[in-house]
PDB file of C-alpha atoms in Angstrom:
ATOM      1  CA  UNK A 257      88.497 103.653  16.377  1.00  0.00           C
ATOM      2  CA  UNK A 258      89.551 102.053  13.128  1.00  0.00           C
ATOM      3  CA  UNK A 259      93.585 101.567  13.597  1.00  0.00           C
ATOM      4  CA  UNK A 260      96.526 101.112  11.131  1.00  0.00           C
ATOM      5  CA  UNK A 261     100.011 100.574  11.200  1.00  0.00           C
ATOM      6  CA  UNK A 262     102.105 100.358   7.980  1.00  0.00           C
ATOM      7  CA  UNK A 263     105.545 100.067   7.208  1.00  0.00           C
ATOM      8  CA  UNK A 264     108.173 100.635   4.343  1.00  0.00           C
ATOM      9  CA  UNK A 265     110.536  98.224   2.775  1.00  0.00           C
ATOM     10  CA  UNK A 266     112.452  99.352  -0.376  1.00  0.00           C
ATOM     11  CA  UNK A 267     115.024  96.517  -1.796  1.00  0.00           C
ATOM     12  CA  UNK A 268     117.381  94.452   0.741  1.00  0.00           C
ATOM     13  CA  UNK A 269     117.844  97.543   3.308  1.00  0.00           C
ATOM     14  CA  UNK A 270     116.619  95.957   6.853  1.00  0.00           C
ATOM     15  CA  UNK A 271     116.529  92.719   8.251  1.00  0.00           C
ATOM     16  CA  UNK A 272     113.280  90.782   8.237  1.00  0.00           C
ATOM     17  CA  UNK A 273     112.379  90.510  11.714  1.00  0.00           C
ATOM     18  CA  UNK A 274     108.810  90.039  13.166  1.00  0.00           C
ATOM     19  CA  UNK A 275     107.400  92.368  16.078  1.00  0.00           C
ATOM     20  CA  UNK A 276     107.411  90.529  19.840  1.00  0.00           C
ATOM     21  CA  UNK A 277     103.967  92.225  20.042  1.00  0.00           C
ATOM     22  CA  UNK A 278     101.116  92.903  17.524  1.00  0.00           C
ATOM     23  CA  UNK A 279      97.553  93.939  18.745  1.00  0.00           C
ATOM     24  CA  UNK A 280      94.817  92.173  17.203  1.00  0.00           C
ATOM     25  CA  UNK A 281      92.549  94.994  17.027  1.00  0.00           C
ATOM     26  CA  UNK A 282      94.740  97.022  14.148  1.00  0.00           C
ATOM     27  CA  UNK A 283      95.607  96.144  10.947  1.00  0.00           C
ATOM     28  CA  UNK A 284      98.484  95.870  10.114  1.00  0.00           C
ATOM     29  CA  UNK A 285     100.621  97.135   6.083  1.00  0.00           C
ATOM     30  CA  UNK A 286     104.061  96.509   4.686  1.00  0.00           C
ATOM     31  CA  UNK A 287     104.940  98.656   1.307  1.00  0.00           C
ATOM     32  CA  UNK A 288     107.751  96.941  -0.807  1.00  0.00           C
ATOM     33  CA  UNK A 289     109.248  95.836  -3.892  1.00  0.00           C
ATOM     34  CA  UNK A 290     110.261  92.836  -2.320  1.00  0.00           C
ATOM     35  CA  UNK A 291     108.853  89.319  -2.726  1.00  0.00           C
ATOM     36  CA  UNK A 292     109.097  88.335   0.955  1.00  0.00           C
ATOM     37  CA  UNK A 293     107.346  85.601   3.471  1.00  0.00           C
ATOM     38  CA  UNK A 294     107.985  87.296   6.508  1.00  0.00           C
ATOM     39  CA  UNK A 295     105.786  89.697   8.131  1.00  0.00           C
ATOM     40  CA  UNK A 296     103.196  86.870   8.136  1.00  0.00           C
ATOM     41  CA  UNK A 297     101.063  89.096  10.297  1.00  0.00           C
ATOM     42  CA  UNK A 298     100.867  92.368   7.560  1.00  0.00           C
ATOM     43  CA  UNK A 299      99.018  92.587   4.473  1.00  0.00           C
ATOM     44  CA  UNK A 300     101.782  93.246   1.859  1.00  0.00           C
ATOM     45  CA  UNK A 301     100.791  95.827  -0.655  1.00  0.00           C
ATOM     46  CA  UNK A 302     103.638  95.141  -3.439  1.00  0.00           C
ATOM     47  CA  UNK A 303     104.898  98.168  -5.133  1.00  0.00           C
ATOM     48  CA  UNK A 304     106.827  98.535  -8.771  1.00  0.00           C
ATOM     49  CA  UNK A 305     109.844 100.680  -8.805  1.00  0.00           C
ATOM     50  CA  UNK A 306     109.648 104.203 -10.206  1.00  0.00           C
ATOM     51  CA  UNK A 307     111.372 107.236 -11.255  1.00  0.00           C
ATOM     52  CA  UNK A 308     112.038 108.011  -7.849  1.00  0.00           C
ATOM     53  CA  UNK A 309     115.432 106.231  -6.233  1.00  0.00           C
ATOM     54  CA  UNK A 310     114.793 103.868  -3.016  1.00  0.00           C
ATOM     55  CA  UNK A 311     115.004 106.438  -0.220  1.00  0.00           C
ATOM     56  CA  UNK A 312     112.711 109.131  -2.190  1.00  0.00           C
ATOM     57  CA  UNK A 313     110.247 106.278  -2.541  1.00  0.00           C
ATOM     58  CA  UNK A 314     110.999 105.080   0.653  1.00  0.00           C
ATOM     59  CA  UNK A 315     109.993 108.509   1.836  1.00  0.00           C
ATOM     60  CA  UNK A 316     107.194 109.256  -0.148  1.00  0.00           C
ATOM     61  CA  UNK A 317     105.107 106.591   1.118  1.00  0.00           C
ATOM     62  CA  UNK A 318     106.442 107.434   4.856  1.00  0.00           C
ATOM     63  CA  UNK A 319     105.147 110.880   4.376  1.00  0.00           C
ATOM     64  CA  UNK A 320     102.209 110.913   1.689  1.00  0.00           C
ATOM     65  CA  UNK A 321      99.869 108.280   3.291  1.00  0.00           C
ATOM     66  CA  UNK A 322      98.815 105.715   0.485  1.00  0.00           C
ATOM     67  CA  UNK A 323      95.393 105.908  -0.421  1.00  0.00           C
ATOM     68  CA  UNK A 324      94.120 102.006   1.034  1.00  0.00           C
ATOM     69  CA  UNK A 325      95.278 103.750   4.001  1.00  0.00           C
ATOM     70  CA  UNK A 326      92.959 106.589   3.708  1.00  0.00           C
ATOM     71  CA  UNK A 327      89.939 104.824   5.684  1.00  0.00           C
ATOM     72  CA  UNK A 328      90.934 104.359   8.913  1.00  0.00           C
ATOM     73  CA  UNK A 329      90.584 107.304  11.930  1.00  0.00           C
ATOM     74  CA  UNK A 330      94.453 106.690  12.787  1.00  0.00           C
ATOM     75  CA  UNK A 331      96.989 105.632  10.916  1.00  0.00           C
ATOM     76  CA  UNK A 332     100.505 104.877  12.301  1.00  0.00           C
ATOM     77  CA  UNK A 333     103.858 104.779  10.208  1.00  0.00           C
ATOM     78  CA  UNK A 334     106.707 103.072  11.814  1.00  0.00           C
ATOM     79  CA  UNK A 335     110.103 102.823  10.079  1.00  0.00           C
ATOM     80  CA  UNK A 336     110.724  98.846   9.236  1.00  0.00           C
ATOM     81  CA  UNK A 337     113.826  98.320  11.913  1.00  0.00           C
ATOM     82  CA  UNK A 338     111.463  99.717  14.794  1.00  0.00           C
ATOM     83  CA  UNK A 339     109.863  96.603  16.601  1.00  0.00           C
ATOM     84  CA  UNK A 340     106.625  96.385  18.544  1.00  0.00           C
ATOM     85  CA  UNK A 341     107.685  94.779  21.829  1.00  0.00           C
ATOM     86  CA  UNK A 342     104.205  96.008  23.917  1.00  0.00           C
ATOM     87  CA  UNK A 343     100.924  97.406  23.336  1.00  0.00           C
ATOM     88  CA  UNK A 344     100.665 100.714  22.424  1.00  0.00           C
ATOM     89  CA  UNK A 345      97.202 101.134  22.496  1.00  0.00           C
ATOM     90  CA  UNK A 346      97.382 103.699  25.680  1.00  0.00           C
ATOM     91  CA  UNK A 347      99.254 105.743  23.304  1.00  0.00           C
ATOM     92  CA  UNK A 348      96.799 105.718  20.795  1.00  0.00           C
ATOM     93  CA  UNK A 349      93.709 106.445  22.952  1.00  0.00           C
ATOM     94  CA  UNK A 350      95.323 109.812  24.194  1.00  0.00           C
ATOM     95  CA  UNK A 351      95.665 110.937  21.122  1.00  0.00           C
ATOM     96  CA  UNK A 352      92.743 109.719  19.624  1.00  0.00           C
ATOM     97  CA  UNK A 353      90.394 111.675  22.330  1.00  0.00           C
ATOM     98  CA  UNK A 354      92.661 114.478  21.765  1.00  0.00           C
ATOM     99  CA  UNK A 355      91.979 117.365  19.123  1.00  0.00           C
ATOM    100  CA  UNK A 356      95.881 116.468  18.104  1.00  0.00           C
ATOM    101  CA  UNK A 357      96.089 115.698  14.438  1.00  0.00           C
ATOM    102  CA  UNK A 358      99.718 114.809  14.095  1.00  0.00           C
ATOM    103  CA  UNK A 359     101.870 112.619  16.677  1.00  0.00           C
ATOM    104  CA  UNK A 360     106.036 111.920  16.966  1.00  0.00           C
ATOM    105  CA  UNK A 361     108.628 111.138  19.841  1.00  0.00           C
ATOM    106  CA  UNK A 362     111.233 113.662  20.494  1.00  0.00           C
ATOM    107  CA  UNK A 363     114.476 113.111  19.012  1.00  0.00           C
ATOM    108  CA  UNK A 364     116.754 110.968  20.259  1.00  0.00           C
ATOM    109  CA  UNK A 365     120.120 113.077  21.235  1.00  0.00           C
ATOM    110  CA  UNK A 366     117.515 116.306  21.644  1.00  0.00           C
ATOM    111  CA  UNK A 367     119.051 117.994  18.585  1.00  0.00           C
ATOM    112  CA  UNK A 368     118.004 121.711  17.219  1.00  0.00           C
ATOM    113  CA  UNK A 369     117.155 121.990  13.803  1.00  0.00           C
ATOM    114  CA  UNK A 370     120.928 123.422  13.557  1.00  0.00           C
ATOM    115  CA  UNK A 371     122.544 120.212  15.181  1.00  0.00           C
ATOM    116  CA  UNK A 372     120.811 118.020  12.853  1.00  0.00           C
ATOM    117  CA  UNK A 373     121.845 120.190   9.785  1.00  0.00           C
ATOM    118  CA  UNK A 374     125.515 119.526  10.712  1.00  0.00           C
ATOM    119  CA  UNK A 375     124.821 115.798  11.587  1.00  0.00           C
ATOM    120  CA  UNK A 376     123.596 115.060   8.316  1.00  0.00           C
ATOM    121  CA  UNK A 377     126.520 117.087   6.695  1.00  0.00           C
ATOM    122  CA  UNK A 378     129.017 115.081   9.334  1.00  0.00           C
ATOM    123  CA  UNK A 379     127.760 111.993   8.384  1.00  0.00           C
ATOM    124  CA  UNK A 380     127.451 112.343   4.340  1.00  0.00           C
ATOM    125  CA  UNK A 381     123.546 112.194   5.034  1.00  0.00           C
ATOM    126  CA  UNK A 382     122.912 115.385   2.690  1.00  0.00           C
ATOM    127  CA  UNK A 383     124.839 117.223   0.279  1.00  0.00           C
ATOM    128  CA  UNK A 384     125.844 121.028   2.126  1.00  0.00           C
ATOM    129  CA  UNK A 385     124.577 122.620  -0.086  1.00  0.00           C
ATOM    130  CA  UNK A 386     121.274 120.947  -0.607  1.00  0.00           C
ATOM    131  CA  UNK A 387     120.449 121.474   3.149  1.00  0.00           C
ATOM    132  CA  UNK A 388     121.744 125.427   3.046  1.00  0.00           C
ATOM    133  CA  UNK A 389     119.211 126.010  -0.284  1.00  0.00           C
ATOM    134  CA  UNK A 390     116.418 124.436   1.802  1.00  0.00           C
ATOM    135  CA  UNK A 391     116.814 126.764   5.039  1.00  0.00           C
ATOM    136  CA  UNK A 392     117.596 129.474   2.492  1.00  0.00           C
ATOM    137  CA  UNK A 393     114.244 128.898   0.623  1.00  0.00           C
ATOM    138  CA  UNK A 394     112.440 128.667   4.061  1.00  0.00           C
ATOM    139  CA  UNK A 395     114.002 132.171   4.504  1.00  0.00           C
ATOM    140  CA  UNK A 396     113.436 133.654   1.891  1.00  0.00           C
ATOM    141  CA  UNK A 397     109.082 132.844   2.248  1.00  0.00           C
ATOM    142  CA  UNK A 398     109.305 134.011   6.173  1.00  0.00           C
ATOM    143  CA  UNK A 399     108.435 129.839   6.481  1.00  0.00           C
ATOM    144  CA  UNK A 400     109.667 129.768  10.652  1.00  0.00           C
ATOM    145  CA  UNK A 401     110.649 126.250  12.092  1.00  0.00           C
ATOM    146  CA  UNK A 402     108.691 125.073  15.045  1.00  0.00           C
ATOM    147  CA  UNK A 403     110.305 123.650  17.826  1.00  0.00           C
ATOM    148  CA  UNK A 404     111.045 120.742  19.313  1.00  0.00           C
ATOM    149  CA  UNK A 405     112.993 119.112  16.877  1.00  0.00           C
ATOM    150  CA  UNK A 406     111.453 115.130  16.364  1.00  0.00           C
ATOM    151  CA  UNK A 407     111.941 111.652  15.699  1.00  0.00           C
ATOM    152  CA  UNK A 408     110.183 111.024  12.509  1.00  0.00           C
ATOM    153  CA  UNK A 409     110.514 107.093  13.055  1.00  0.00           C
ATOM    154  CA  UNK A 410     106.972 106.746  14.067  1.00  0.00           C
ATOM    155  CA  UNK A 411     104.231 108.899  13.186  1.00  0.00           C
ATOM    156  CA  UNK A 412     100.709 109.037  14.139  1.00  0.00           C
ATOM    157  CA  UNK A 413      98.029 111.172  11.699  1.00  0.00           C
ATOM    158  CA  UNK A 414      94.990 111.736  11.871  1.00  0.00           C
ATOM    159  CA  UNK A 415      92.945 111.099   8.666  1.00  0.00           C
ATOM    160  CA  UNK A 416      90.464 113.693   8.868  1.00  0.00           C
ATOM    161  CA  UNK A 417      92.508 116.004   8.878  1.00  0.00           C
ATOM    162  CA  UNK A 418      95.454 115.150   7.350  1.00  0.00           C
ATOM    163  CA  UNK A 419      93.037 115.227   4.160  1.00  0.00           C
ATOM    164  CA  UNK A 420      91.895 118.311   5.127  1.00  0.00           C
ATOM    165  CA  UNK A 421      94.629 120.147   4.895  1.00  0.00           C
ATOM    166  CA  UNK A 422      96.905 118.487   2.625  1.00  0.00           C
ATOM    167  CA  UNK A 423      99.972 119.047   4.479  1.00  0.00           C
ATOM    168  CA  UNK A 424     101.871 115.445   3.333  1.00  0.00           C
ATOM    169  CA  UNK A 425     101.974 116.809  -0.561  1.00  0.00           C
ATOM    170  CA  UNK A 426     103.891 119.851   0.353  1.00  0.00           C
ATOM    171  CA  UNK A 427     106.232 118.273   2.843  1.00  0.00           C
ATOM    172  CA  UNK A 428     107.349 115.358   0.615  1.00  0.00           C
ATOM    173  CA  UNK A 429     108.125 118.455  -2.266  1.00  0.00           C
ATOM    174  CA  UNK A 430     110.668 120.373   0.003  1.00  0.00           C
ATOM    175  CA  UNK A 431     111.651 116.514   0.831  1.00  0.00           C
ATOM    176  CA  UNK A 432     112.331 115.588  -2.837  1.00  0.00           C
ATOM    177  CA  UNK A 433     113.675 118.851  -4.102  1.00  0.00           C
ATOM    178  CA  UNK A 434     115.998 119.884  -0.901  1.00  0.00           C
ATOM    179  CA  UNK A 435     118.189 117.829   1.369  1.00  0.00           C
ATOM    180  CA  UNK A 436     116.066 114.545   1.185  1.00  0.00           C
ATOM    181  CA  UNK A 437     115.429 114.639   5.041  1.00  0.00           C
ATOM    182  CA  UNK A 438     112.396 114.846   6.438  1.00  0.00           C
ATOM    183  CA  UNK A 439     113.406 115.537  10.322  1.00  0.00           C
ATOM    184  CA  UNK A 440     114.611 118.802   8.375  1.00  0.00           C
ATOM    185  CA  UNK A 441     111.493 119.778   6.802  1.00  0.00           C
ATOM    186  CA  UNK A 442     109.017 118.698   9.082  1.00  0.00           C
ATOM    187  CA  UNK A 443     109.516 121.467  11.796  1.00  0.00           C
ATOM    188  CA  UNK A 444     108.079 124.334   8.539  1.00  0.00           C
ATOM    189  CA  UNK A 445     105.250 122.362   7.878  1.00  0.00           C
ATOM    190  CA  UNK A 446     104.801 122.392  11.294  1.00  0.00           C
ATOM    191  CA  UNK A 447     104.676 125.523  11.818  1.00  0.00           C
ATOM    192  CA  UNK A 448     103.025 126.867   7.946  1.00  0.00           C
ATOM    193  CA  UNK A 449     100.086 124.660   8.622  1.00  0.00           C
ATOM    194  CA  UNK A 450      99.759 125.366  12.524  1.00  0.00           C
ATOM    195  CA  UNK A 451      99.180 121.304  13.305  1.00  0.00           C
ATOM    196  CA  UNK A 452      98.005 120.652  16.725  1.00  0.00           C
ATOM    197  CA  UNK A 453     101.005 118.188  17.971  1.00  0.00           C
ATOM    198  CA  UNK A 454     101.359 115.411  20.460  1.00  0.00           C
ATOM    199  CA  UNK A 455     104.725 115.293  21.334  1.00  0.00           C
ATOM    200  CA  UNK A 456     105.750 111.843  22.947  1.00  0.00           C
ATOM    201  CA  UNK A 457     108.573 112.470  25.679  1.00  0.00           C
ATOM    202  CA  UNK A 458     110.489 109.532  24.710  1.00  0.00           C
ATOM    203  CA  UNK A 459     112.465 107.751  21.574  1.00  0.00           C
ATOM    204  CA  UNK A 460     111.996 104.723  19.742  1.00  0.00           C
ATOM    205  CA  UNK A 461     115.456 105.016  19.296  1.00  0.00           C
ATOM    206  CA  UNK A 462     116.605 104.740  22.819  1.00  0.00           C
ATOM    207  CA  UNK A 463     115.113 103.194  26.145  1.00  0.00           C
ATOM    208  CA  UNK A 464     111.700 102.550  26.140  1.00  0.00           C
ATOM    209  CA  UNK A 465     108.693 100.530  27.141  1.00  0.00           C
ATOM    210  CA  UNK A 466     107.172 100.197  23.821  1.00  0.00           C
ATOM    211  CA  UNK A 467     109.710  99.371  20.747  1.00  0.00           C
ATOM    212  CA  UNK A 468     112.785  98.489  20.536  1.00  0.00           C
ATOM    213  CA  UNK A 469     115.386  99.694  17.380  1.00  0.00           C
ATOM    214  CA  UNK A 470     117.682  97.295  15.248  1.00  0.00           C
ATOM    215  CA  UNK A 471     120.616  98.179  12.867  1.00  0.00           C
ATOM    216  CA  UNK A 472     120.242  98.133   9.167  1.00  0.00           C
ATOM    217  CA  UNK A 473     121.514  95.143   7.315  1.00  0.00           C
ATOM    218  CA  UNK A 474     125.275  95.648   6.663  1.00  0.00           C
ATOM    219  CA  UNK A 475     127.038  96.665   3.526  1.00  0.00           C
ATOM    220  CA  UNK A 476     129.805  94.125   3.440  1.00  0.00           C
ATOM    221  CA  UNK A 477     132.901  95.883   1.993  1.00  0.00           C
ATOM    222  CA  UNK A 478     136.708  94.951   2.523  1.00  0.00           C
ATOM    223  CA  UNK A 479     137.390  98.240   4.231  1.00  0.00           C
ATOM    224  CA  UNK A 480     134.584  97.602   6.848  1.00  0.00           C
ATOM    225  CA  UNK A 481     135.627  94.150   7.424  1.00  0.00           C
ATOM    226  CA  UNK A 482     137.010  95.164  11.105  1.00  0.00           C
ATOM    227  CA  UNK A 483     133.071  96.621  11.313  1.00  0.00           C
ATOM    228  CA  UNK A 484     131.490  93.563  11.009  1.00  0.00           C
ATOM    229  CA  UNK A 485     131.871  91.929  14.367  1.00  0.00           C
ATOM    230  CA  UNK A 486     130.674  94.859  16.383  1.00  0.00           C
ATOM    231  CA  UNK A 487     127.901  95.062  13.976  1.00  0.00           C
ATOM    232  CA  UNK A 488     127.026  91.353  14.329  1.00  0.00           C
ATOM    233  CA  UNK A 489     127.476  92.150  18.516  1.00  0.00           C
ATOM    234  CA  UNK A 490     125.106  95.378  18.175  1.00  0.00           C
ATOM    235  CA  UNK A 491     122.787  93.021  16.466  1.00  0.00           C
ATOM    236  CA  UNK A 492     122.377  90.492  18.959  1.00  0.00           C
ATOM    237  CA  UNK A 493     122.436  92.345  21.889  1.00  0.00           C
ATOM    238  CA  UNK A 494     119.058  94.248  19.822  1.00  0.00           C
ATOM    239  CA  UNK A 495     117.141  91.032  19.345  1.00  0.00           C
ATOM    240  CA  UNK A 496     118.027  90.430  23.404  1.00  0.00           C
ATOM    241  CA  UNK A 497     116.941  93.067  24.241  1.00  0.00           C
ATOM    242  CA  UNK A 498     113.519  93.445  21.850  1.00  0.00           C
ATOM    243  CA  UNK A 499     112.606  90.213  23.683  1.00  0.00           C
ATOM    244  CA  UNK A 500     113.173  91.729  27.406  1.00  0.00           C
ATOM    245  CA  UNK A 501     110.719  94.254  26.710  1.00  0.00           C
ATOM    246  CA  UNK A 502     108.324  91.714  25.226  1.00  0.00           C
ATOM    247  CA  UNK A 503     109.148  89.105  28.128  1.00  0.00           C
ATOM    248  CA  UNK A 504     108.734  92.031  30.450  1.00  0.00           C
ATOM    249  CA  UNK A 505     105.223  93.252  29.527  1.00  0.00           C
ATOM    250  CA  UNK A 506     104.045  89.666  28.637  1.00  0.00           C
ATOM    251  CA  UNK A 507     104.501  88.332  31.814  1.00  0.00           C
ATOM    252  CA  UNK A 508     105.801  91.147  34.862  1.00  0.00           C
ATOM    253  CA  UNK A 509     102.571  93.146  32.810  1.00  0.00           C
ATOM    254  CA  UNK A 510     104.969  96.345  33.928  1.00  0.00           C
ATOM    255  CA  UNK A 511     103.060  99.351  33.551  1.00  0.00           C
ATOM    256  CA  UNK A 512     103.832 102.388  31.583  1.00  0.00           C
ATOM    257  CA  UNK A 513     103.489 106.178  32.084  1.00  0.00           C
ATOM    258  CA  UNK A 514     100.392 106.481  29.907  1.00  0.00           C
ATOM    259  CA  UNK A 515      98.641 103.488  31.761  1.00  0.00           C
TER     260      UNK A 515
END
């Protein structure tokens, strides 16, 4: 089983922190534009900017799997402030001997397709009326959503199949000419191209025995001055607690539901 991980770093957006835990059996990818000496443990493809501004590109690689990629069985994408704190390789094996061709965690608050519509509106994550011409498009070509709604923070493919049937092109389209949001388009594609799921009953966004989630880098502003310390506080208590699930797998070797 040929194994890798990859991640995405477009400009000065997350912090550059190393995983707790990296198996030696994968091989490991970081996409950027940056010129950057951490991730000592990745082989940094370097990428030139394009027409495309940094969270399209950002999310074209996520979704369109670059082509170096292309032979390996499994490839795993991992957004860049999601940390490897254990192995994850039990993970991997079930879906590897599975006929699954497409792997994701469930999302994080357990939203519908409808609560994350008004999320992104509630939190200036999409223009309105982007996100109502999407579901209006899906609509109008009888494309259904598939439940459960996911976590699109880390994403296991399978290569075989993922070339053949060329879902990523059409997903990062309704991406780049709708809302920008993936979590919203994924559930069509889903669903249009029938992919045989693994769903993973936990978040790499909350609690769990594998990974552990960081803030992005803050925007310094006058008018978030007062947002600072708590974001300096949210930080640290993250790295503590990145390191407890290391420390706690390296040496309590606590086992996991998939073990």
């Amino acid at each position: 089983m040929k194994v890798a991980i990859y991640r995405v770093l477009i400009d000065d957006y997350d912090y550059s922190i190393e995983d707790p835990f990296l198996d030696k059996n994968y091989d490991y990818y970081l996409f950027t534009n940056q010129r950057t000496n951490k991730f000592k443990n990745y082989k940094k493809i370097f990428i030139k900017d394009n027409e495309l501004n940094p969270s399209l590109q950002n999310r074209k690689l996520k979704i369109i799997i670059p082509e170096i990629l292309l032979s390996y069985d499994v490839v795993i994408y991992l957004d860049n402030n999601i940390k490897i704190c254990a192995p994850i390789n039990k993970i991997l094996k079930k879906f590897y001997f599975s006929d699954c061709e497409i792997g994701f965690c469930k999302h994080p608050y357990g939203h519908t397709l409808t609560d994350e519509i008004n999320s992104c509106i509630n939190f200036n994550q999409s223009k309105k009326e982007d996100l109502f011409r999407e579901i209006s498009y899906y609509k109008k070509n009888n494309i259904s959503a598939k439940e459960v709604l996911t976590d699109n923070s880390f994403l296991i493919r399978r290569i075989n199949t993922l070339l053949e049937k060329n879902y990523s092109s059409e997903w990062f389209e309704y991406v780049k000419n709708f809302s920008g949001r993936d979590q919203i388009s994924l559930p069509f594609i889903r669903s249009k191209f029938k992919l045989k799921e693994m769903l993973f009953d936990f978040s790499p966004r909350k609690f769990n025995n594998y990974f552990s989630v960081l803030p992005h880098k803050f925007k310094y502003e006058r008018k978030r001055k007062k947002k600072l310390v708590r974001h300096i506080i949210s930080l640290t208590f993250k790295i503590i607690f990145m390191y407890y699930l290391f420390i706690r797998y390296s040496f309590f070797k606590v086992k996991t539901k998939y073990e």
